[in-house]
Tab-separated table of C-alpha atoms in Angstrom:
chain	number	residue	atom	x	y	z
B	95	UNK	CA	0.000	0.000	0.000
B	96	UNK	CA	1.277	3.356	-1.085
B	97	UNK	CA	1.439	5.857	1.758
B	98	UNK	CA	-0.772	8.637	1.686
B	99	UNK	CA	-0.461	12.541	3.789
B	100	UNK	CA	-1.894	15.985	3.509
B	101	UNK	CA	0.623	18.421	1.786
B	102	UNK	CA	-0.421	21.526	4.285
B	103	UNK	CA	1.601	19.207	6.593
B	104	UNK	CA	4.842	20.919	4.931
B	105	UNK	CA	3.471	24.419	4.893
B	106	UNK	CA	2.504	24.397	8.376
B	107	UNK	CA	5.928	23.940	9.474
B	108	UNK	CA	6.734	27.692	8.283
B	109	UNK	CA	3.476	29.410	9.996
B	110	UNK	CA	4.666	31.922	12.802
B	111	UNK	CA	2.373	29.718	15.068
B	112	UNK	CA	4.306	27.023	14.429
B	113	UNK	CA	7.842	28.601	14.924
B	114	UNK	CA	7.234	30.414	18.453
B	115	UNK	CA	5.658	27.182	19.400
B	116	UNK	CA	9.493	25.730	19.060
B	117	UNK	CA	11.372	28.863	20.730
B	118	UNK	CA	9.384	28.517	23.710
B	119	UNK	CA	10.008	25.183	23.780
B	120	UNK	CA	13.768	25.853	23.323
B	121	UNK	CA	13.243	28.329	25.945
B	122	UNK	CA	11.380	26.181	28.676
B	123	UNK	CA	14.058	23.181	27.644
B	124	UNK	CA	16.888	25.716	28.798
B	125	UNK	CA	15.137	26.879	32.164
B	126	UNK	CA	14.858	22.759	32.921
B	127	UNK	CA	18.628	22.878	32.231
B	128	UNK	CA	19.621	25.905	34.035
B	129	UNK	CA	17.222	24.659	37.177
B	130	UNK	CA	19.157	21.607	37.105
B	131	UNK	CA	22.370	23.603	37.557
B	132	UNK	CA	20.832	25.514	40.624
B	133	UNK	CA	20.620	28.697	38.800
B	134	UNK	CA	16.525	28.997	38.326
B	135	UNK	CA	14.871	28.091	41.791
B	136	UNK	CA	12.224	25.259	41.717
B	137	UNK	CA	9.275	27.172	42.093
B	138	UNK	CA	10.577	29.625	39.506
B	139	UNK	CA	10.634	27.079	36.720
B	140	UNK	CA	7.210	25.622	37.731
B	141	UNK	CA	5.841	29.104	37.167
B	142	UNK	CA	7.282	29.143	33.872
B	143	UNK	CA	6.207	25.406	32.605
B	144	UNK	CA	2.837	26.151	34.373
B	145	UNK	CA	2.151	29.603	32.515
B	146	UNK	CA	4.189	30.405	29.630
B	147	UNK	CA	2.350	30.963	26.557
B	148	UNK	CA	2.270	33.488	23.681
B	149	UNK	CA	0.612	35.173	21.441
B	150	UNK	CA	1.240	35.828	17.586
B	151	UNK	CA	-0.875	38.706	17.364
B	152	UNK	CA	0.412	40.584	20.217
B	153	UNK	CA	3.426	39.375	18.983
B	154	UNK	CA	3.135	41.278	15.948
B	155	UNK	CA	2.013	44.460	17.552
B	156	UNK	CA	5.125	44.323	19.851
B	157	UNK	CA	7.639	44.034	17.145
B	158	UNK	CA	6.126	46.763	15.104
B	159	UNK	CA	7.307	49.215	17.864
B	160	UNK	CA	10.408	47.297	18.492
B	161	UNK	CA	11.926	46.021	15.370
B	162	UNK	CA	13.021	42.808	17.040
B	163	UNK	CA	11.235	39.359	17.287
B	164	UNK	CA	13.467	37.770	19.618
B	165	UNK	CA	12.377	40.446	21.845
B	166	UNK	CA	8.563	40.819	20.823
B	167	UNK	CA	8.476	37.120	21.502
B	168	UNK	CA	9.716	37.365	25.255
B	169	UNK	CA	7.626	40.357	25.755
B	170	UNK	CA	4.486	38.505	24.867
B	171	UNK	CA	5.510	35.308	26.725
B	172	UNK	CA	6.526	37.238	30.295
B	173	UNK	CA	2.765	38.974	29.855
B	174	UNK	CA	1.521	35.103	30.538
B	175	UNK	CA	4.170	34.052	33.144
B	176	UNK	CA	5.027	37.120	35.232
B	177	UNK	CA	8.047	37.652	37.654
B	178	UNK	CA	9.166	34.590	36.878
B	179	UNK	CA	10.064	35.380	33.095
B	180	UNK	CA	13.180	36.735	34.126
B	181	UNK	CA	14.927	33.722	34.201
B	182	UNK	CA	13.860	32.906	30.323
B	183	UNK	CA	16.468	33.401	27.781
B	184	UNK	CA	18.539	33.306	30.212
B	185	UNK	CA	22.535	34.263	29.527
B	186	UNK	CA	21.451	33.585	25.560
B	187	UNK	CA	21.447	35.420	22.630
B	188	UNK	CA	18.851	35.499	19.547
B	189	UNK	CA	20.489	33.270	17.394
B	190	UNK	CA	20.351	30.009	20.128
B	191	UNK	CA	17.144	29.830	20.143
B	192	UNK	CA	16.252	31.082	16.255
B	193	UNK	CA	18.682	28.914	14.392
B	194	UNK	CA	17.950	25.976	16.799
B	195	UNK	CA	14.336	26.382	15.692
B	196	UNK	CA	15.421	26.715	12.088
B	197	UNK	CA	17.337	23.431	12.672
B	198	UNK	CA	13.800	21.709	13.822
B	199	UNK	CA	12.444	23.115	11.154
B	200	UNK	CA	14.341	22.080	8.793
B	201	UNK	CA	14.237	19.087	10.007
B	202	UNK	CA	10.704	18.426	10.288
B	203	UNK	CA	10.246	19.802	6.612
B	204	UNK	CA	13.195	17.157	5.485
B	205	UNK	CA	11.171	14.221	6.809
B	206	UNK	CA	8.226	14.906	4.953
B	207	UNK	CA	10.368	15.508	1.862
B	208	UNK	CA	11.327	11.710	2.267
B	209	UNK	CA	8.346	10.488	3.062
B	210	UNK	CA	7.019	11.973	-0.465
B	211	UNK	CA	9.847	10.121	-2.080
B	212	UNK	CA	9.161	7.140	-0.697
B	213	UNK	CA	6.460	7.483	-2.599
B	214	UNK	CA	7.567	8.424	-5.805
B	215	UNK	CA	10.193	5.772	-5.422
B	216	UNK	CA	7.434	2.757	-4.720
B	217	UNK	CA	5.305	4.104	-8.272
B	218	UNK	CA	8.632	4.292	-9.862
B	219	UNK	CA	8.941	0.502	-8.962
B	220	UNK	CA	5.908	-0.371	-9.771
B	221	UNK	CA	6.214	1.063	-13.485
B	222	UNK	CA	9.623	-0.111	-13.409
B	223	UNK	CA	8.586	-4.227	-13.010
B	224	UNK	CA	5.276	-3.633	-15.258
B	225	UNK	CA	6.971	-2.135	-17.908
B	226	UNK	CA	10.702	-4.336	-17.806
B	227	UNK	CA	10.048	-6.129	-21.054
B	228	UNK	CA	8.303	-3.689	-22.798
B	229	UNK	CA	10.816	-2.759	-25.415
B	230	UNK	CA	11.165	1.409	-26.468
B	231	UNK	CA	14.223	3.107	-28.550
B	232	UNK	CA	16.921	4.394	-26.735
B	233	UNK	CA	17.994	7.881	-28.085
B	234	UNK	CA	20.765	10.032	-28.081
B	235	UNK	CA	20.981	13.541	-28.758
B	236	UNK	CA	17.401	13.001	-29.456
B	237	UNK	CA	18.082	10.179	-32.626
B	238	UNK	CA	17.381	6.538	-32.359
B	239	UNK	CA	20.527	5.028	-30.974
B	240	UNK	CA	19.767	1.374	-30.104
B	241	UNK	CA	16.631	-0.297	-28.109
B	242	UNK	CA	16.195	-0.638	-24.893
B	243	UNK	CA	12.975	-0.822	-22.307
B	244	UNK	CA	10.192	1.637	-21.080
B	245	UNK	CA	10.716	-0.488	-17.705
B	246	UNK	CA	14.912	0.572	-18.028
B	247	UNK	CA	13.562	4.231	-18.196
B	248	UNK	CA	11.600	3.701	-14.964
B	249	UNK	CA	14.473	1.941	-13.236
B	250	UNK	CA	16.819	4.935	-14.189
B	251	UNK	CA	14.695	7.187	-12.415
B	252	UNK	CA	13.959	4.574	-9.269
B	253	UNK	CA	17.642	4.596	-8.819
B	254	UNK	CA	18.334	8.368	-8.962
B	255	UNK	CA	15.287	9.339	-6.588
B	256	UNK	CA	16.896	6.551	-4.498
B	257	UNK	CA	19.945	8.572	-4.318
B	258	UNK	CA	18.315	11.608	-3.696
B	259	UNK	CA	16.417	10.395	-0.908
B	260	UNK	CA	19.945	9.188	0.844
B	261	UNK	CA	21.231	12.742	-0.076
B	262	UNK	CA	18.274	14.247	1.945
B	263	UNK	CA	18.805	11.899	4.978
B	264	UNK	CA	22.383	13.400	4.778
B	265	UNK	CA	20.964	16.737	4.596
B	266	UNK	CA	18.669	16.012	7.354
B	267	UNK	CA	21.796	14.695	9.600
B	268	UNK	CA	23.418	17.272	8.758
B	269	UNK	CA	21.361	20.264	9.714
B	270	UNK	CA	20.045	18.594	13.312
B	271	UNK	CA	22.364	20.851	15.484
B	272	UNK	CA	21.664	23.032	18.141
B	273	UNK	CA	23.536	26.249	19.759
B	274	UNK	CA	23.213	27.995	22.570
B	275	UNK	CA	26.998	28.934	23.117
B	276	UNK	CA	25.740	32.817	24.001
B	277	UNK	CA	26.892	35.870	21.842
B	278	UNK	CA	29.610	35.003	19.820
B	279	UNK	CA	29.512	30.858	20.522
B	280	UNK	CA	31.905	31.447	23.538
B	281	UNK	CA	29.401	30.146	26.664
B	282	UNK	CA	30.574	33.480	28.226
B	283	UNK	CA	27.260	34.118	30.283
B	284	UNK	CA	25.655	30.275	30.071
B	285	UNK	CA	27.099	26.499	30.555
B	286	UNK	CA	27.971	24.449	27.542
B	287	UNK	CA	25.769	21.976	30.076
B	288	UNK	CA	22.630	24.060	29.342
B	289	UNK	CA	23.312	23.433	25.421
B	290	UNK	CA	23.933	19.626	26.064
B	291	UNK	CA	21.013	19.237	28.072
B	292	UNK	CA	18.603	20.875	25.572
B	293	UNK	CA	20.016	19.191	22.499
B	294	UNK	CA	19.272	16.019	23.986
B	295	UNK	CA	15.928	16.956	24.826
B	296	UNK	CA	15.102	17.862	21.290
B	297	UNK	CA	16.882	15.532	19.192
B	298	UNK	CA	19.486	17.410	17.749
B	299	UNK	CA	23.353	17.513	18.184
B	300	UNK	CA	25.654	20.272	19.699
B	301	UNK	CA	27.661	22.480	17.581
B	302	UNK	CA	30.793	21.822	18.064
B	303	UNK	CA	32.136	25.347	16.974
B	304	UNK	CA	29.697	28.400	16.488
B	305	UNK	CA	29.688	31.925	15.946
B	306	UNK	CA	26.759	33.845	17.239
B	307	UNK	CA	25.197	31.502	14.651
B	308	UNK	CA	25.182	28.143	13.566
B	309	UNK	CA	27.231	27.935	9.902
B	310	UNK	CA	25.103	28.490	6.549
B	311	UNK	CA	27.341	25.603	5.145
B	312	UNK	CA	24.682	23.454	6.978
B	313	UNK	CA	21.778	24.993	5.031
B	314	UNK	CA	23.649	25.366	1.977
B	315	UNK	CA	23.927	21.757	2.022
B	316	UNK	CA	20.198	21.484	2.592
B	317	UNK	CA	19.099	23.559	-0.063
B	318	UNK	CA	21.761	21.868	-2.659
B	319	UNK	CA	19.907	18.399	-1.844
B	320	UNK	CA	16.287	20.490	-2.612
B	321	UNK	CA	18.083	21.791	-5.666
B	322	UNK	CA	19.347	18.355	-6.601
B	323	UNK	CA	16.269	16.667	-6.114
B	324	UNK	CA	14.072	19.014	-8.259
B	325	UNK	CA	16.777	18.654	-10.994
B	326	UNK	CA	15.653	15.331	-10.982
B	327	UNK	CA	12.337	15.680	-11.196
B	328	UNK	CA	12.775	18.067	-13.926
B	329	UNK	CA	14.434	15.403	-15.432
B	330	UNK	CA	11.658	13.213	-15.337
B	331	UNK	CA	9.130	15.624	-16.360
B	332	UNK	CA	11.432	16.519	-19.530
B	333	UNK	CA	11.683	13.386	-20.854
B	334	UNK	CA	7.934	12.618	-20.310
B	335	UNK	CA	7.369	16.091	-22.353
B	336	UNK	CA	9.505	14.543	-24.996
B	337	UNK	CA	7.730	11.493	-24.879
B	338	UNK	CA	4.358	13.439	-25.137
B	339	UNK	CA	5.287	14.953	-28.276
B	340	UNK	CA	2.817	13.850	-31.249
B	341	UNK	CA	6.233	12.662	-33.200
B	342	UNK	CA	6.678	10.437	-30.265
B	343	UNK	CA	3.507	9.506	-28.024
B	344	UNK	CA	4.822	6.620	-26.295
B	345	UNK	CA	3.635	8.195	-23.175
B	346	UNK	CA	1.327	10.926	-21.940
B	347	UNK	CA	0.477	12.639	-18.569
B	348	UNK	CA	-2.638	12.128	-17.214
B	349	UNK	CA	-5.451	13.659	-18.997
B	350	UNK	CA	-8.484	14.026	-16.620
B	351	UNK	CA	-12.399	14.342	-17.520
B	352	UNK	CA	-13.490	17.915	-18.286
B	353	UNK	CA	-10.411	19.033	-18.546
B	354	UNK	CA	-9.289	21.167	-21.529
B	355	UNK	CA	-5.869	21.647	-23.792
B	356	UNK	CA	-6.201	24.687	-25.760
B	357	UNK	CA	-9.029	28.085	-26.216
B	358	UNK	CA	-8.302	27.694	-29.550
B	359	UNK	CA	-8.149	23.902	-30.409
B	360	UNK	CA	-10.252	21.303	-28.772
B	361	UNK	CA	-7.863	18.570	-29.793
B	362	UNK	CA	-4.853	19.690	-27.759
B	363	UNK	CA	-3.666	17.044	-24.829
B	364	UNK	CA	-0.806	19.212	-23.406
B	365	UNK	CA	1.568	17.919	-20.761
B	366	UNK	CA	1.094	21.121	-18.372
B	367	UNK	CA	1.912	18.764	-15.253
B	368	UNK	CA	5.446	18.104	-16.223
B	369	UNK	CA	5.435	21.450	-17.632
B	370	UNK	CA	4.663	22.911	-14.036
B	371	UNK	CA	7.406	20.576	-12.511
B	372	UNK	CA	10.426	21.839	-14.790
B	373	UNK	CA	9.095	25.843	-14.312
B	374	UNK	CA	9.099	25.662	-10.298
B	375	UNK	CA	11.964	23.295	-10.057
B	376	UNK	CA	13.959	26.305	-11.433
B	377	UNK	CA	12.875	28.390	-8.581
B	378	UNK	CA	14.277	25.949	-6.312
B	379	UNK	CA	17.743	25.713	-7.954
B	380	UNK	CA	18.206	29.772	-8.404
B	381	UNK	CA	17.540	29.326	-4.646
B	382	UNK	CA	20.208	27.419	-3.931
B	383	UNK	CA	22.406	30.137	-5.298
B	384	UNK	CA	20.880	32.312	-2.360
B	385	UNK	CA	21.549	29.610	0.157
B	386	UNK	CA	25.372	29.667	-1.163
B	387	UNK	CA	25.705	33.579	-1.161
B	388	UNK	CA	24.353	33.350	2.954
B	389	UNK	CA	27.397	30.959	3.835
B	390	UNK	CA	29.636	34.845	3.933
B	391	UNK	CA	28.770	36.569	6.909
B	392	UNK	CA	30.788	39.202	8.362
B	393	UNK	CA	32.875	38.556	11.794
B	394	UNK	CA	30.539	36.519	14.092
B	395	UNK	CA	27.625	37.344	12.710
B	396	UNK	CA	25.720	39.718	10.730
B	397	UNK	CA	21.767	39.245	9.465
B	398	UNK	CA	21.769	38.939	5.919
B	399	UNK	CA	21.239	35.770	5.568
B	400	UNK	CA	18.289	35.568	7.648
B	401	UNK	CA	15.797	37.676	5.298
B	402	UNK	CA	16.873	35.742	2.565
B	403	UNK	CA	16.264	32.124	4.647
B	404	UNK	CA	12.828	33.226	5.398
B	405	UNK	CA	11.924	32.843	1.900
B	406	UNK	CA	13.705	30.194	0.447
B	407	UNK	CA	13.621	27.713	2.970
B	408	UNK	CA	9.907	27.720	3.220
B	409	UNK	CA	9.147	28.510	-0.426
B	410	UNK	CA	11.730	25.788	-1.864
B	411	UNK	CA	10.678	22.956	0.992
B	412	UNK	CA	6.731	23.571	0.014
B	413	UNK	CA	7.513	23.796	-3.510
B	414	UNK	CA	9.424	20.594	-3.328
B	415	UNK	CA	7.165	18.820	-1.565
B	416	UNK	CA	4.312	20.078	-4.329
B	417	UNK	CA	6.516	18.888	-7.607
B	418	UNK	CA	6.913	15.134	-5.687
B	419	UNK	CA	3.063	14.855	-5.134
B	420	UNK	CA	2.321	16.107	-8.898
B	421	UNK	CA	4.749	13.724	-10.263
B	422	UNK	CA	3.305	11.195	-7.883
B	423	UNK	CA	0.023	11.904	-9.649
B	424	UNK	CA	1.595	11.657	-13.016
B	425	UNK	CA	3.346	8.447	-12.530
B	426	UNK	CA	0.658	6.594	-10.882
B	427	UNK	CA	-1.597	7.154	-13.403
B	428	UNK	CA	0.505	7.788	-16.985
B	429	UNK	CA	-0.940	6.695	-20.164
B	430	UNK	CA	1.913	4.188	-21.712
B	431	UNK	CA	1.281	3.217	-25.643
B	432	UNK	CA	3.839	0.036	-26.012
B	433	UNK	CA	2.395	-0.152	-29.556
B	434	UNK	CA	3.889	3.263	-30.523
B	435	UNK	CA	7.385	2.348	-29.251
B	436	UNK	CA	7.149	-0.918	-31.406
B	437	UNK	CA	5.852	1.378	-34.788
B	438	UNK	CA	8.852	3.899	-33.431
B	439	UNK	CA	11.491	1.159	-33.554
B	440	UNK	CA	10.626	-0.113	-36.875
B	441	UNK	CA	10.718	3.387	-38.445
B	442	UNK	CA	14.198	3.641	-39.159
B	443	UNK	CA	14.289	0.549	-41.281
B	444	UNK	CA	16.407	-1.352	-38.849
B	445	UNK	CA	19.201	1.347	-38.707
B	446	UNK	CA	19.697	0.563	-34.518
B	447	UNK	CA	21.188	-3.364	-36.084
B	448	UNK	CA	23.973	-0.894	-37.270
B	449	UNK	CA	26.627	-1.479	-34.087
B	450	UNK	CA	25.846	-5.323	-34.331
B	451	UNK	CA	26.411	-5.836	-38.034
B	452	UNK	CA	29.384	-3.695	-37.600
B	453	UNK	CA	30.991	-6.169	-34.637
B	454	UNK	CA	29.845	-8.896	-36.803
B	455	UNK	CA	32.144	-8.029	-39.706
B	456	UNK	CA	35.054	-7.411	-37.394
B	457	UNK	CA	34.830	-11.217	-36.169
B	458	UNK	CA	35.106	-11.734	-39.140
B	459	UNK	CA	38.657	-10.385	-40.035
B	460	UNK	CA	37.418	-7.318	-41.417
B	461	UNK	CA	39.292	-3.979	-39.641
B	462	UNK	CA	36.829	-2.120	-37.507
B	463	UNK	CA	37.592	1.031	-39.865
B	464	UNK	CA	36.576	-1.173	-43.346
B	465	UNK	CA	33.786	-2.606	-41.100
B	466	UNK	CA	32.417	0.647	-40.334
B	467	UNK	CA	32.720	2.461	-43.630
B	468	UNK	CA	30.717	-1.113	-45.177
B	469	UNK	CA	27.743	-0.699	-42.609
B	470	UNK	CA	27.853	3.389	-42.640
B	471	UNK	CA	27.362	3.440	-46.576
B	472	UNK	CA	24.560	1.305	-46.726
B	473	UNK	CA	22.885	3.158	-42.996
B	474	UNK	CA	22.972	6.354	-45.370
B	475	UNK	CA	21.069	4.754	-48.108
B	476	UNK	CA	18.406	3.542	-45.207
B	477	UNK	CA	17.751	7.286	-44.684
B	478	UNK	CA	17.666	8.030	-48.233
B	479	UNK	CA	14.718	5.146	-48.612
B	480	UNK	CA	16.147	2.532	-50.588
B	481	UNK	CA	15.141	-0.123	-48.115
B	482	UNK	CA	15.980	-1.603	-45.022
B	483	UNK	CA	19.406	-2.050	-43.447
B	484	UNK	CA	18.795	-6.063	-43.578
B	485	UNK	CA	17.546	-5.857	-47.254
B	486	UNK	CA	20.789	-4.117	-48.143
B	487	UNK	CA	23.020	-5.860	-45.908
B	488	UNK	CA	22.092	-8.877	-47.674
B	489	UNK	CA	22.355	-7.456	-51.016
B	490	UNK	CA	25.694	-5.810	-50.371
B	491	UNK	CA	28.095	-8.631	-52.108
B	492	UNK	CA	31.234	-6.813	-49.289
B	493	UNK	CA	28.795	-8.033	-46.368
B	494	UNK	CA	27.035	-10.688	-47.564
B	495	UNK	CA	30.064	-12.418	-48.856
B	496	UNK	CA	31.167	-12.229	-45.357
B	497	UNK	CA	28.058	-13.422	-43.452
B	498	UNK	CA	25.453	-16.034	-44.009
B	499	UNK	CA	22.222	-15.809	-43.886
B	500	UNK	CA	21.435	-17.015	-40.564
B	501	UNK	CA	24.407	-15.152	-39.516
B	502	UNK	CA	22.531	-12.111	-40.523
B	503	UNK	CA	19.393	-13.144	-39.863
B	504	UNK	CA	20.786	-13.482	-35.891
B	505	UNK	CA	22.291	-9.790	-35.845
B	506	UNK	CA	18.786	-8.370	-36.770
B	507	UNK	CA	17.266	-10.297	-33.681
B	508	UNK	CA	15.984	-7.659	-30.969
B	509	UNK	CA	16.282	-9.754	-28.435
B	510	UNK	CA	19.767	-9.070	-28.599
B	511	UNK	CA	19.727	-5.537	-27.063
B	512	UNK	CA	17.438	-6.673	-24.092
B	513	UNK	CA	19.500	-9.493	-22.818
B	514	UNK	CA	20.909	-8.258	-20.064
B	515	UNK	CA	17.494	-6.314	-18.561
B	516	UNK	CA	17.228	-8.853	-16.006
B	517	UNK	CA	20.959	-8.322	-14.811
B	518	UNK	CA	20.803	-4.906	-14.753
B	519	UNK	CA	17.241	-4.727	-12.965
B	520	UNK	CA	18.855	-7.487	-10.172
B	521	UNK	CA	21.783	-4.685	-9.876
B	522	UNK	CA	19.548	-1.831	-8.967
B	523	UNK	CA	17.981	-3.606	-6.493
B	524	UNK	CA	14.364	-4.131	-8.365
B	525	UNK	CA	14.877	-7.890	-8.728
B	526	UNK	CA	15.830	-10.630	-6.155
């Protein structure tokens, strides 16, 4: 069974609701640690587990006057718990509990980016197995090179949505560290204990060396594996597009009841899906150049990477998580025509036998140069129409005097080209 979740799930990571929910948490997690060290009294923290609270609109009215959200935030949250609130944020600065929370964050959005491609992955699969002898030409720079299999196609992609998902556990890893090392990352004015203590609570690891803020060579990384990963759905959605094409039509994105193509011509089927995965997987990558340009920051810290981060973590994490479900809905349910890839292979007259007809002249003492001039003059006569690449073969006295007919009748086999599907399907990992 293919696992099914609401996309708002992603987007509600990134509501303001959502984020002061994790710096109080952070901030309650610290007073636990700093009333374990005997700084906070006992009935000072209970005050502050018992009470604190916030509120994003007064929140907002706050920071209006005072230009700071750290600070609007503790304002708000020392309205609910009183003279107790002194002891919150205690010997920190801004950044521990604001890139902490981005940490969570991120790493709440990252799971639910892998949970999407385990889903893509398992349709992949499926296609992959269904479709495994189903045989398609293989082109390159967009001309028939040799066959291979719609199923190889699928497995390609299975394989490199595999990789991205171990990229984003990586990335995930990678980003799951916590500071609250003070000012400049010094634990001038508050234990490295406190940080340990809250780390554990919340799941993430300690920075080992900080500035005022945790390194953008973290997030960088993040966003690179977003970037990566909707390179490869573009890549998907491209070649489907290709595929699409009327000269082509050996696939098609779903086309669903009532909908229409064109204003102007009813008959239009266009593939707007795949067409809306390669446009906003390019937002995602020119994002990543944002995410690289935040890694410079001057001295300890300054803030101009944090404007930037506001928009393209959310916007590239939601848009991700979008292009995975609509490709999702395109895989699960594309239109494959297996009879167009068999009128697609024969359309060439049997020019693909070229490499094999070629090898098969060089076994037989003929040099591979001879051997390819032989098979190249009579491929050029294929495209001018004077028959088949077999026919001519066969009527070519330099080849034919060479081969018999069996011999020849063997190198324009198909079966050929596809037997080695099976070992390379076992070597991905899609066969037992």
């Amino acid at each position: 069974m293919i696992e099914r979740y609401s996309r708002k799930e992603i987007a509600d990571i990134w509501t303001l609701e959502n984020k002061f929910r994790i710096w109080l948490d952070i901030e309650i997690a610290a007073c636990e640690a700093h009333a374990a060290l005997g700084i906070i009294p006992a009935e000072d923290l209970a005050a502050i587990k018992e009470k604190a609270a916030f509120d994003v609109k007064r929140i907002e009215e706050i920071e209006s006057q005072v230009h700071h959200d750290v600070i609007a935030f503790l304002t708000s949250v020392a309205e609910y718990v009183g003279p107790s609130s002194r002891y919150v944020h205690y010997g920190l600065t801004s950044s521990d509990i604001v890139d902490t929370a981005l940490s969570l964050q991120m790493k709440q959005a990252g799971d639910i980016i892998v949970k999407g491609l385990d889903t893509l992955i398992a349709i992949l699969k499926k296609q992959a197995l269904k479709y495994k002898d189903t045989p398609c030409m293989g082109r390159s720079h967009g001309v028939h090179a040799e066959p291979t299999t719609f199923g190889m196609k699928m497995a390609l992609y299975f394989t490199e949505f595999r990789r991205d998902r171990e990229r984003m556990l990586r990335a995930i890893e990678n980003i799951s560290y916590g500071k609250l090392s003070g000012a400049v990352g010094t634990f001038s004015n508050v234990s490295p204990r406190v940080e340990e203590l809250v780390c554990q609570s919340l799941g993430l690891h300690q920075e080992p060396i900080a500035t005022q803020v945790i390194q953008r060579d973290r997030h960088a990384e993040f966003m690179a594996v977003l970037a990566i990963t909707a390179g490869t759905l573009d890549k998907l959605a491209t070649e489907l597009r290709h595929l699409q094409r009327t000269e082509v039509r050996e696939a098609e994105e779903p086309f669903q009841k009532g909908q229409k193509g064109s204003s102007a011509m009813p008959h239009k089927r266009n593939p707007i899906l795949c067409e809306r995965v390669s446009g906003l997987s390019r937002v995602i990558k020119a994002n990543l150049n944002v995410a690289l340009d935040n890694m410079t920051l001057w001295h300890e810290r300054d803030i101009s990477h944090s404007s930037a981060e506001r928009v393209i973590l959310p916007d590239s994490t939601v848009a991700l998580d979008y292009l995975i479900h609509r490709m999702i809905f395109v895989m699960e349910n594309l239109h494959v025509y297996p009879d167009a890839m068999r009128e697609n292979l024969e359309k060439t007259g049997g020019l693909f036998y070229s490499q094999s007809l070629l090898l098969k002249l060089v076994e037989k003492g003929l040099s591979r140069e001879d051997s390819y001039t032989l098979v190249q003059n009579i491929a050029m006569r294929v495209w001018g129409k004077e028959g088949s690449l077999k026919e001519l073969a066969r009527k070519d006295p330099d080849i034919s005097g060479r081969l018999t007919g069996e011999e020849i009748d063997e190198i324009f086999n198909l079966r050929g080209y596809l037997k080695n599907i099976d070992y390379l399907f076992r070597r991905a990992g899609l066969l037992d």
